[in-house]
PDB file of C-alpha atoms and ligand atoms in Angstrom:
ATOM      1  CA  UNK A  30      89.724 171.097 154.932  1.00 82.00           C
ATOM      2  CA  UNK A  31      86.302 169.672 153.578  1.00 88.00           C
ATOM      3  CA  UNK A  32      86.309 167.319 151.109  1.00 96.00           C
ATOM      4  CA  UNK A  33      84.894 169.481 148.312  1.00 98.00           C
ATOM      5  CA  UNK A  34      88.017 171.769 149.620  1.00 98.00           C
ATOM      6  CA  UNK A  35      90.469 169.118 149.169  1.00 98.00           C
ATOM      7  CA  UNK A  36      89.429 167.644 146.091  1.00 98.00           C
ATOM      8  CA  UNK A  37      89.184 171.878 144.612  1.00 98.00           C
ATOM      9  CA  UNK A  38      92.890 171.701 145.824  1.00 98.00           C
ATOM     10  CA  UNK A  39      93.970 168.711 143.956  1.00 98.00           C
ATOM     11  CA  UNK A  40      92.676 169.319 140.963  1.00 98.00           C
ATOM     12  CA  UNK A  41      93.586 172.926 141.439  1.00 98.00           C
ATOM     13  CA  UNK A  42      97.287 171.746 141.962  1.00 98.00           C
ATOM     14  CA  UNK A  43      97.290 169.387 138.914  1.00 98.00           C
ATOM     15  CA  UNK A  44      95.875 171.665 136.646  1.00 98.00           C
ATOM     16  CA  UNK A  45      99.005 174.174 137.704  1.00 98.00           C
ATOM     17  CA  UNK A  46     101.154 171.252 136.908  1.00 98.00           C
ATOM     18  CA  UNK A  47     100.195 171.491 133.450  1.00 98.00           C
ATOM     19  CA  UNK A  48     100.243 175.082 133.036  1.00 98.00           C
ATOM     20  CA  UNK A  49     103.863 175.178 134.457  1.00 98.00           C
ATOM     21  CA  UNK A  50     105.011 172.212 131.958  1.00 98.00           C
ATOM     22  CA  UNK A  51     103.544 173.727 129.191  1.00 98.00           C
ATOM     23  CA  UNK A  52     105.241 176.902 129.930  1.00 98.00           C
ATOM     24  CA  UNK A  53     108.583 175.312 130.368  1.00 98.00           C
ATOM     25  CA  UNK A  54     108.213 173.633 127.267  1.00 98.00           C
ATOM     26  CA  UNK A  55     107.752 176.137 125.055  1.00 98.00           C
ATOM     27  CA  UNK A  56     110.452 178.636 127.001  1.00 98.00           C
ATOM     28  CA  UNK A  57     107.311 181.164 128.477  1.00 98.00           C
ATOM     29  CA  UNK A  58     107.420 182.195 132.171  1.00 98.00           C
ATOM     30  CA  UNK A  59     104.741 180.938 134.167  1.00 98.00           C
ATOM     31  CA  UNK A  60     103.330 184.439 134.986  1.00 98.00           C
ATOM     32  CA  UNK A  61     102.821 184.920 131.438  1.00 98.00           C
ATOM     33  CA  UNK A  62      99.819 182.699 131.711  1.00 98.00           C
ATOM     34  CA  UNK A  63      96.552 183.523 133.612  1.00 98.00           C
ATOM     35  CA  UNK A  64      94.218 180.765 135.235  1.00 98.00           C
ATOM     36  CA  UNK A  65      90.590 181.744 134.769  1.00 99.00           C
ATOM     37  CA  UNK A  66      88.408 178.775 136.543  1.00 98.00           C
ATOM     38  CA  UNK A  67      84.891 178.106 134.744  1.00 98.00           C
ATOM     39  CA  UNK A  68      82.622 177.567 137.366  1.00 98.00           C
ATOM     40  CA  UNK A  69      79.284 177.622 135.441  1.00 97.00           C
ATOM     41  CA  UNK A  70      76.971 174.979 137.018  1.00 96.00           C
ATOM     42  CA  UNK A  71      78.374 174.825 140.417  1.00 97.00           C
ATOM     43  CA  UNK A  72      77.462 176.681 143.182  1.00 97.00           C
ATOM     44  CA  UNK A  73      78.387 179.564 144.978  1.00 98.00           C
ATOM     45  CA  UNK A  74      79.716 177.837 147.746  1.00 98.00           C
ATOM     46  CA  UNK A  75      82.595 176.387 145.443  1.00 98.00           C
ATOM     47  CA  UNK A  76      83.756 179.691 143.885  1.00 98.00           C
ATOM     48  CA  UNK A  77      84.443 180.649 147.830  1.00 98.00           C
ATOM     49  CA  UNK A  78      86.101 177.945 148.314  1.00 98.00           C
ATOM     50  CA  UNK A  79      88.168 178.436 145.223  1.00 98.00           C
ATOM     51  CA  UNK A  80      88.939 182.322 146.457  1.00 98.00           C
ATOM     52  CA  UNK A  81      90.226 180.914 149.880  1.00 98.00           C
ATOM     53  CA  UNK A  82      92.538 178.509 148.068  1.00 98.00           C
ATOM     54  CA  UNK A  83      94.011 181.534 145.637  1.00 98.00           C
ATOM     55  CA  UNK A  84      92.150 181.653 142.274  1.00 98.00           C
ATOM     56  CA  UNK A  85      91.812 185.306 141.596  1.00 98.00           C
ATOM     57  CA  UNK A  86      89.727 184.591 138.160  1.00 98.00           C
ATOM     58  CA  UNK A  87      86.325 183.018 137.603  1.00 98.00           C
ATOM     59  CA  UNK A  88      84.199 182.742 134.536  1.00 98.00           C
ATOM     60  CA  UNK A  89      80.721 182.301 133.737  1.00 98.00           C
ATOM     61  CA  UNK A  90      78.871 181.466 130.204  1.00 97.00           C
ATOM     62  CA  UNK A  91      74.760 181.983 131.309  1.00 98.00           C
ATOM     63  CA  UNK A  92      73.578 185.219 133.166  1.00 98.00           C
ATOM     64  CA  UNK A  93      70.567 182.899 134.729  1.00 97.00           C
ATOM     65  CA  UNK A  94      73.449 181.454 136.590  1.00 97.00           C
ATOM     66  CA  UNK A  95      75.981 183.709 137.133  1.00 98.00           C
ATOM     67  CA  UNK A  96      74.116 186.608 138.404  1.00 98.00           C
ATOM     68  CA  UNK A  97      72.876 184.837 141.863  1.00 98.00           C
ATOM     69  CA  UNK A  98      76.275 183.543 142.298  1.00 98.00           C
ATOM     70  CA  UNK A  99      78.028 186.926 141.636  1.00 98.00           C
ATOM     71  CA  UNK A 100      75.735 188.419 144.376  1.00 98.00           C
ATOM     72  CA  UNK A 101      76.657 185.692 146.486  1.00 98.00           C
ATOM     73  CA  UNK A 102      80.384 186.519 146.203  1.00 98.00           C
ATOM     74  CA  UNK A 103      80.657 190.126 146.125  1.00 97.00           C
ATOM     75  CA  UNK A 104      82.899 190.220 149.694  1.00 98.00           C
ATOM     76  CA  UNK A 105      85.974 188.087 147.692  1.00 98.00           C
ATOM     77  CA  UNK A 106      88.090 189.445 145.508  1.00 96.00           C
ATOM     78  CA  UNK A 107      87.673 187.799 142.112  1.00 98.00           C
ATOM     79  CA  UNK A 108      87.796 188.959 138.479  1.00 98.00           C
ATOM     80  CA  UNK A 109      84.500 187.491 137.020  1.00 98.00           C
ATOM     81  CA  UNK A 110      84.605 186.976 133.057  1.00 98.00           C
ATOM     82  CA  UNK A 111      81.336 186.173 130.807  1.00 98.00           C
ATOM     83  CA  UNK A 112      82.110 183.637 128.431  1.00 98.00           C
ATOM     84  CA  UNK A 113      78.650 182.587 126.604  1.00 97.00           C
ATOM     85  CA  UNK A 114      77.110 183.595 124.036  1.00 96.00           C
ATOM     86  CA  UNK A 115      75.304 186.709 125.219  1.00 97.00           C
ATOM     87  CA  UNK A 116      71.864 188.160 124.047  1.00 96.00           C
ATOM     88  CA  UNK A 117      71.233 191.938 124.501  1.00 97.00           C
ATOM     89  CA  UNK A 118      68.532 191.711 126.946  1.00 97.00           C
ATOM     90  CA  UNK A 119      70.762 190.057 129.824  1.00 98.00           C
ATOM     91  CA  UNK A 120      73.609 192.666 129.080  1.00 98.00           C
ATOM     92  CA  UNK A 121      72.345 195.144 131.689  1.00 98.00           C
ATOM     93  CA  UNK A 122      72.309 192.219 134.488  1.00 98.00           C
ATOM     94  CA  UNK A 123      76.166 190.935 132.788  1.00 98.00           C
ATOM     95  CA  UNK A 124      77.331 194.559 133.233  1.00 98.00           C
ATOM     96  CA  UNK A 125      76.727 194.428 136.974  1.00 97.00           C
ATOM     97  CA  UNK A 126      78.952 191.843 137.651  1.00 98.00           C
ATOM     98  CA  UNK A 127      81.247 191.603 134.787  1.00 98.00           C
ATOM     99  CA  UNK A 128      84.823 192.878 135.187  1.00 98.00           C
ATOM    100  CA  UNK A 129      85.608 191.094 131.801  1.00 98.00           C
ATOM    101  CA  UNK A 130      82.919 190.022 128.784  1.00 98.00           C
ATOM    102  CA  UNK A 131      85.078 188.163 126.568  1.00 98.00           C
ATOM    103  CA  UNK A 132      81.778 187.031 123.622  1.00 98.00           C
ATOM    104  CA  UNK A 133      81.672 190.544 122.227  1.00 98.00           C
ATOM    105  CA  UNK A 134      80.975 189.195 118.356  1.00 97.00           C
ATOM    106  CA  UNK A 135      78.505 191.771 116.855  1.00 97.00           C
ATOM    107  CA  UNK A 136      78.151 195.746 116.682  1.00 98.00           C
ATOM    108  CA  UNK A 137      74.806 195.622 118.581  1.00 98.00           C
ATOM    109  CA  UNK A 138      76.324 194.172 121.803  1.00 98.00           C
ATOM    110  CA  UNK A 139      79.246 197.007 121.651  1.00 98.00           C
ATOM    111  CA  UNK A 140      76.297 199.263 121.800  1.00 98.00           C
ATOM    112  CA  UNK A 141      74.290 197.496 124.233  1.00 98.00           C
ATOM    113  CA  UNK A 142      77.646 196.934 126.703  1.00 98.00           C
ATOM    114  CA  UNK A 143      78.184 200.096 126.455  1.00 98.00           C
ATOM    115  CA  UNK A 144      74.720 201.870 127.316  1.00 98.00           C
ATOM    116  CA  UNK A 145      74.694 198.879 130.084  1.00 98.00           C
ATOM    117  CA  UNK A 146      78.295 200.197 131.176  1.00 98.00           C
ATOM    118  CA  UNK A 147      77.166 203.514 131.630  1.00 98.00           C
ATOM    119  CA  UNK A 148      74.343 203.013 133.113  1.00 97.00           C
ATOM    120  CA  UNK A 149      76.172 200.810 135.686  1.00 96.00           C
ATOM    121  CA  UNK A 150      79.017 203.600 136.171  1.00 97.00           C
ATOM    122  CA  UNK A 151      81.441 201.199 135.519  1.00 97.00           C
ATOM    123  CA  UNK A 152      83.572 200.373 132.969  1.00 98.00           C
ATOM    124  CA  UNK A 153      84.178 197.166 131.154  1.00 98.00           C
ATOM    125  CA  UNK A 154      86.553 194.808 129.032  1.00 98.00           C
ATOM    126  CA  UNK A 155      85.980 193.283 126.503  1.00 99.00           C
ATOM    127  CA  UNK A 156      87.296 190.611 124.430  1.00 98.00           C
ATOM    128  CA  UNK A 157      85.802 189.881 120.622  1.00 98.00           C
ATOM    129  CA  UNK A 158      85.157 186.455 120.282  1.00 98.00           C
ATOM    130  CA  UNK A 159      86.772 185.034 117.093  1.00 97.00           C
ATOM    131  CA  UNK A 160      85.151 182.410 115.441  1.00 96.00           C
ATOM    132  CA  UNK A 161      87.661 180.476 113.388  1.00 94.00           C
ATOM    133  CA  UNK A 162      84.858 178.360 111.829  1.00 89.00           C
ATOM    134  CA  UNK A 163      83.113 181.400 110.491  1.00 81.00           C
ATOM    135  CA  UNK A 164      83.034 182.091 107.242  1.00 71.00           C
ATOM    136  CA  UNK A 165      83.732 185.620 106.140  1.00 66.00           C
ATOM    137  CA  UNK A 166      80.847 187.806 107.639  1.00 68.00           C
ATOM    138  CA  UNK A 167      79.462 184.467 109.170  1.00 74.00           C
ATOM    139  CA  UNK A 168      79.218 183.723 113.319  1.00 75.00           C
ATOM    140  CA  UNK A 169      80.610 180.588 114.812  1.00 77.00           C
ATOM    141  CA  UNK A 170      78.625 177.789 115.862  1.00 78.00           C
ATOM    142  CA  UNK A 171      79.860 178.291 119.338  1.00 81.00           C
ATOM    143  CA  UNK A 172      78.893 182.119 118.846  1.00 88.00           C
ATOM    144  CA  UNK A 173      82.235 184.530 117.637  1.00 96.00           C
ATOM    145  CA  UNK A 174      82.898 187.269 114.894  1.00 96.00           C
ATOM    146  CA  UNK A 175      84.486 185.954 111.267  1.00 96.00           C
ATOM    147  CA  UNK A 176      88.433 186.800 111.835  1.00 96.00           C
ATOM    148  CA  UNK A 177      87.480 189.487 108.994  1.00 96.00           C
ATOM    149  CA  UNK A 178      85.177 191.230 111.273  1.00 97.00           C
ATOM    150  CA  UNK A 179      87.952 191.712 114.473  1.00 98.00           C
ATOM    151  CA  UNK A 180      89.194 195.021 113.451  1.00 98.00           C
ATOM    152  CA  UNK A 181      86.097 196.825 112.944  1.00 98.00           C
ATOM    153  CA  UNK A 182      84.454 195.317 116.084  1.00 98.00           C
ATOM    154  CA  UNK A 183      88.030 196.315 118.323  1.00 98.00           C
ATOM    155  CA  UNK A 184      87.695 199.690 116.912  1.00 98.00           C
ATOM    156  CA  UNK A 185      83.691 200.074 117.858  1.00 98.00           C
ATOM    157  CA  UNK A 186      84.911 198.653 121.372  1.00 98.00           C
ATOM    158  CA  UNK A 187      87.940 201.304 121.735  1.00 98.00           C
ATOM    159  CA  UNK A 188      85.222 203.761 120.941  1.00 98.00           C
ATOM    160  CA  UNK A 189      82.435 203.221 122.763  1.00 98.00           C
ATOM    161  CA  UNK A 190      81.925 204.941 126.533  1.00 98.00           C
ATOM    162  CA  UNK A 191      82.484 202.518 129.287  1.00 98.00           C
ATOM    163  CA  UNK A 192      84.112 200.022 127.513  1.00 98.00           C
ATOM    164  CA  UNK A 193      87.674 198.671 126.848  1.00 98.00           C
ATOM    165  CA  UNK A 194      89.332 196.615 124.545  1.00 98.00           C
ATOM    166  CA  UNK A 195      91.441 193.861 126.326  1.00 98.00           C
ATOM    167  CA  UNK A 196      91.905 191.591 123.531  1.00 98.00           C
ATOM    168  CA  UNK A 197      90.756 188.334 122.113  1.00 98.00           C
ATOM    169  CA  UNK A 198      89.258 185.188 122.907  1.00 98.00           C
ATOM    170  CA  UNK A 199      88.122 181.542 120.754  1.00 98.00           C
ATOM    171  CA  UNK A 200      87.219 178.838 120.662  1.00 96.00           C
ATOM    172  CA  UNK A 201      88.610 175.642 119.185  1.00 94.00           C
ATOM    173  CA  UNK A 202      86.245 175.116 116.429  1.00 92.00           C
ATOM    174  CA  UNK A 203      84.562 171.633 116.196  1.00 90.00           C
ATOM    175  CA  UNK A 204      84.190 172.140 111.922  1.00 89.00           C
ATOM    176  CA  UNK A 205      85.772 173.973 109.512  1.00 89.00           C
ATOM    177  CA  UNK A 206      89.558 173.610 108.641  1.00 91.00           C
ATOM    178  CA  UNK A 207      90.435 174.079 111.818  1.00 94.00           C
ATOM    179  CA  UNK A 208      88.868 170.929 113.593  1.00 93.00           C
ATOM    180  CA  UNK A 209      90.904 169.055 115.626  1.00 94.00           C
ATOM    181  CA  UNK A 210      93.547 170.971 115.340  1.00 96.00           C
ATOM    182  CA  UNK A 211      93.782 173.038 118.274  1.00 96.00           C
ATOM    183  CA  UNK A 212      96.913 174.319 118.018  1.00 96.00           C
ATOM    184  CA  UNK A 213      96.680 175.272 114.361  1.00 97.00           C
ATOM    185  CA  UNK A 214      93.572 177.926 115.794  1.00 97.00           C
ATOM    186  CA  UNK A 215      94.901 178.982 118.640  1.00 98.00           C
ATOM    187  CA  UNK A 216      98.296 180.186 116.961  1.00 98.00           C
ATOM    188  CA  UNK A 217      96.098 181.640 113.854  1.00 98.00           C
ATOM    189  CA  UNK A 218      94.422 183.522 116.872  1.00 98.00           C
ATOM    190  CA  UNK A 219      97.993 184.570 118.296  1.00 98.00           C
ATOM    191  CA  UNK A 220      98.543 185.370 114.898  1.00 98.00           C
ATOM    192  CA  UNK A 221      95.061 187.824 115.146  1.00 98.00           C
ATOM    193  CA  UNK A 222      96.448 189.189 117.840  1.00 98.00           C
ATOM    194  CA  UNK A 223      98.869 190.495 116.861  1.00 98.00           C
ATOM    195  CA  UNK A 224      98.284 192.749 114.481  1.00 98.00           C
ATOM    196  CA  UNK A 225      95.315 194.116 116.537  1.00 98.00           C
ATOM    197  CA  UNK A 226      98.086 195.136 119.061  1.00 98.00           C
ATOM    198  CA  UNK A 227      99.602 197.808 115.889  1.00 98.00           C
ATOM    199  CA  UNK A 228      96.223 199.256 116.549  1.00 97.00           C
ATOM    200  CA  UNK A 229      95.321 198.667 120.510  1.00 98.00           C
ATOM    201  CA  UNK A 230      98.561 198.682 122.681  1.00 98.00           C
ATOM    202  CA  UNK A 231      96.444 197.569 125.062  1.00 98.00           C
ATOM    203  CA  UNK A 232      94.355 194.702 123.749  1.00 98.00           C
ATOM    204  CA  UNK A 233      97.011 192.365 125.103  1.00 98.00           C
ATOM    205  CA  UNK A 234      95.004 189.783 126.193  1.00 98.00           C
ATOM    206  CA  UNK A 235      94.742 186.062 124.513  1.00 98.00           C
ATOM    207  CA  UNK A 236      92.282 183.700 126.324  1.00 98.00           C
ATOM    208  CA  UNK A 237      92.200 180.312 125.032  1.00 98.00           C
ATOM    209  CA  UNK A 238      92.506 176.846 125.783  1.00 97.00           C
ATOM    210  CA  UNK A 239      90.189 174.743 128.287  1.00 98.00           C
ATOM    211  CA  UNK A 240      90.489 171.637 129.823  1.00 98.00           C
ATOM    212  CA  UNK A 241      91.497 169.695 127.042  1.00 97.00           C
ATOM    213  CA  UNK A 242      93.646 172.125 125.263  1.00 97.00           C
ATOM    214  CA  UNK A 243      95.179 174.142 127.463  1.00 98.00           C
ATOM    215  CA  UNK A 244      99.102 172.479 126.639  1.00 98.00           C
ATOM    216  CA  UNK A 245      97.793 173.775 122.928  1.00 98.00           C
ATOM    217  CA  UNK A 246      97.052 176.879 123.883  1.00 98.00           C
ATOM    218  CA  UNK A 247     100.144 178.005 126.139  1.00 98.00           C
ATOM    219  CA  UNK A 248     102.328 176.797 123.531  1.00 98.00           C
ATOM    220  CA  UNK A 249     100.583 178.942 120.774  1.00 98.00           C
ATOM    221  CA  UNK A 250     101.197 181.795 123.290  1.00 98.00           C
ATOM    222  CA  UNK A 251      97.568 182.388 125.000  1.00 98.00           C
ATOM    223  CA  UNK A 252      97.641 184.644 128.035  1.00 98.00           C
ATOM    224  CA  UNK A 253      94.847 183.162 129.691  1.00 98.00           C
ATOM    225  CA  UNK A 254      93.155 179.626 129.524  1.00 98.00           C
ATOM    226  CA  UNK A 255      89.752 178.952 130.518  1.00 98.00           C
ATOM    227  CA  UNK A 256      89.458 176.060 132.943  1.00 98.00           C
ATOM    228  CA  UNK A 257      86.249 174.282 133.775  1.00 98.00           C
ATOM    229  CA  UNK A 258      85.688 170.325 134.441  1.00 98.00           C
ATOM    230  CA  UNK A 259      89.797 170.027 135.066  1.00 98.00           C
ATOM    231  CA  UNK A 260      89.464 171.929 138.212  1.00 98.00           C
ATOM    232  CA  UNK A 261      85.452 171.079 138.987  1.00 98.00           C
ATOM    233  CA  UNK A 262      84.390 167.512 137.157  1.00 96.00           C
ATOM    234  CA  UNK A 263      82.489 166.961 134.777  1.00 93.00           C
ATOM    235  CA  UNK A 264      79.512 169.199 134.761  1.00 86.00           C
ATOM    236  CA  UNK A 265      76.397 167.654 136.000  1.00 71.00           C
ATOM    237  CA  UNK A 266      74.221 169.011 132.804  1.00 62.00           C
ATOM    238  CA  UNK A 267      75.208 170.370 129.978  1.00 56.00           C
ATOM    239  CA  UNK A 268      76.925 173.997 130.195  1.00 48.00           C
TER     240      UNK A 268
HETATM  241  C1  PLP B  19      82.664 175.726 129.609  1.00 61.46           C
HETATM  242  C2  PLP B  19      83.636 176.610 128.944  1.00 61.46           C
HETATM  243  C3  PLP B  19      85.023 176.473 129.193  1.00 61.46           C
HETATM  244  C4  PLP B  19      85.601 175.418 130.102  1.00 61.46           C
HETATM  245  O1  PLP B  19      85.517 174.157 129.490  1.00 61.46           O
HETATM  246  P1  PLP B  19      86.111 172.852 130.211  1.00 61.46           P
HETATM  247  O2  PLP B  19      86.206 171.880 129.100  1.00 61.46           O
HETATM  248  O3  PLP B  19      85.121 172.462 131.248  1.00 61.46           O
HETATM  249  O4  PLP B  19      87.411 173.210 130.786  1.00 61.46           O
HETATM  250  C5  PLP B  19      85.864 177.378 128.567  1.00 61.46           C
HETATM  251  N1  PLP B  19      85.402 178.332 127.736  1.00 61.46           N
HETATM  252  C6  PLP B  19      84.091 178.479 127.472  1.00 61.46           C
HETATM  253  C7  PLP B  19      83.649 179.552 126.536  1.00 61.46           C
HETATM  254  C8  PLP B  19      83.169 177.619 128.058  1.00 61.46           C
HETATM  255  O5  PLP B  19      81.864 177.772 127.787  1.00 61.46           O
END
């Protein structure tokens, strides 16, 4: 193995150490919990490298970035999510890559994902971004819908050609009621959830938690935790 390899695999296998104790400690079976690996910021060469040593998941926040990378990677066999905050003229590029866009927070993306989807002839899912810091009608800081506004946007997802709903995704917010405690959100998002599932069967996804929260996040009952500088380092600019 090269070093990069190796120290991908290390990380790798202590980051599965903490998803398996968090799911033993709150009684959850460790399939129950998906490993997505936030590569934004590092190359191409690394997500390969991550393929060969079994992540099936990647995400990716800016299209700038992702989009060469994507191209770069199309012989493996990865799930690629979009995670950033995502402006309608980059959803046609998002849509070519994109099994999963989990920042759907507004109306005029569901329309734009959708035209984009078609256009693509493929089909994708999508996540709405809750923004627990939002006030009601507001957006997050960090981008996301006001918890008020999940329904509607789930329903204009379910609706719209080429597109799925798979669920939801946050945040922890850095202000609001919810700062600094990570847990609190991520069960009020679990809580969310739920009763979007009496609608949407299928929207059974959850994805929250990162490096720093992911023990917060399993035990709240996310399905999938979003896992950047754990498995990487620390990012050499911001991302
Ligand atoms: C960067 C990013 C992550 C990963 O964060 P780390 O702290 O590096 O694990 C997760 N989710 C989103 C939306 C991100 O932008």
């Amino acid at each position: 193995m090269t070093d990069r390899k190796s120290e991908l695999a290390a990380n790798l296998a202590r980051v599965e150490e903490r998803i398996a104790s968090a799911c033993a400690a709150a009684g959850r079976e460790r399939e129950e919990v998906t490993l997505i690996v936030v590569t934004k910021t590092y190359p191409a060469s690394d997500v390969r490298l991550l393929a060969e040593l079994g992540v099936r998941h990647v995400a990716e926040n800016r299209d700038q970035d992702a989009a060469p990378k994507a191209a770069a990677c199309t012989d493996l066999t990865l799930g690629w999510h979009f995670v950033g905050q995502l402006q309608t003229n980059k959803v046609r590029s998002v849509a070519g890559y994109a099994h999963v866009v989990q920042s759907v927070d507004r109306p005029r993306l569901v329309s734009a994902l959708s035209a984009a989807a078609g256009n693509a002839g493929r089909e994708l899912g999508c996540l709405v971004q809750v923004a627990l810091d939002a006030e009601a009608g507001g957006r997050g800081a960090r981008g996301g819908a006001a918890p008020e506004q999940l329904a509607q946007l789930a329903d204009l997802v379910a609706g719209a050609p080429g597109l799925r709903i798979d669920g939801v995704m946050t945040v922890a917010p850095l202000a609001g009621p919810y700062a600094g405690r990570e847990q609190a959100a991520f069960e009020r998002l679990v809580e969310l959830s739920s009763r979007l599932r009496a609608d949407h069967p299928g929207a059974t996804m959850v994805s929250a938690g990162m490096s720093g929260d992911l023990e917060q996040a399993v035990a709240a009952g996310a399905t999938h935790v979003r896992v950047g500088t754990a498995v990487l380092g620390a990012r050499p600019r911001l991302g």
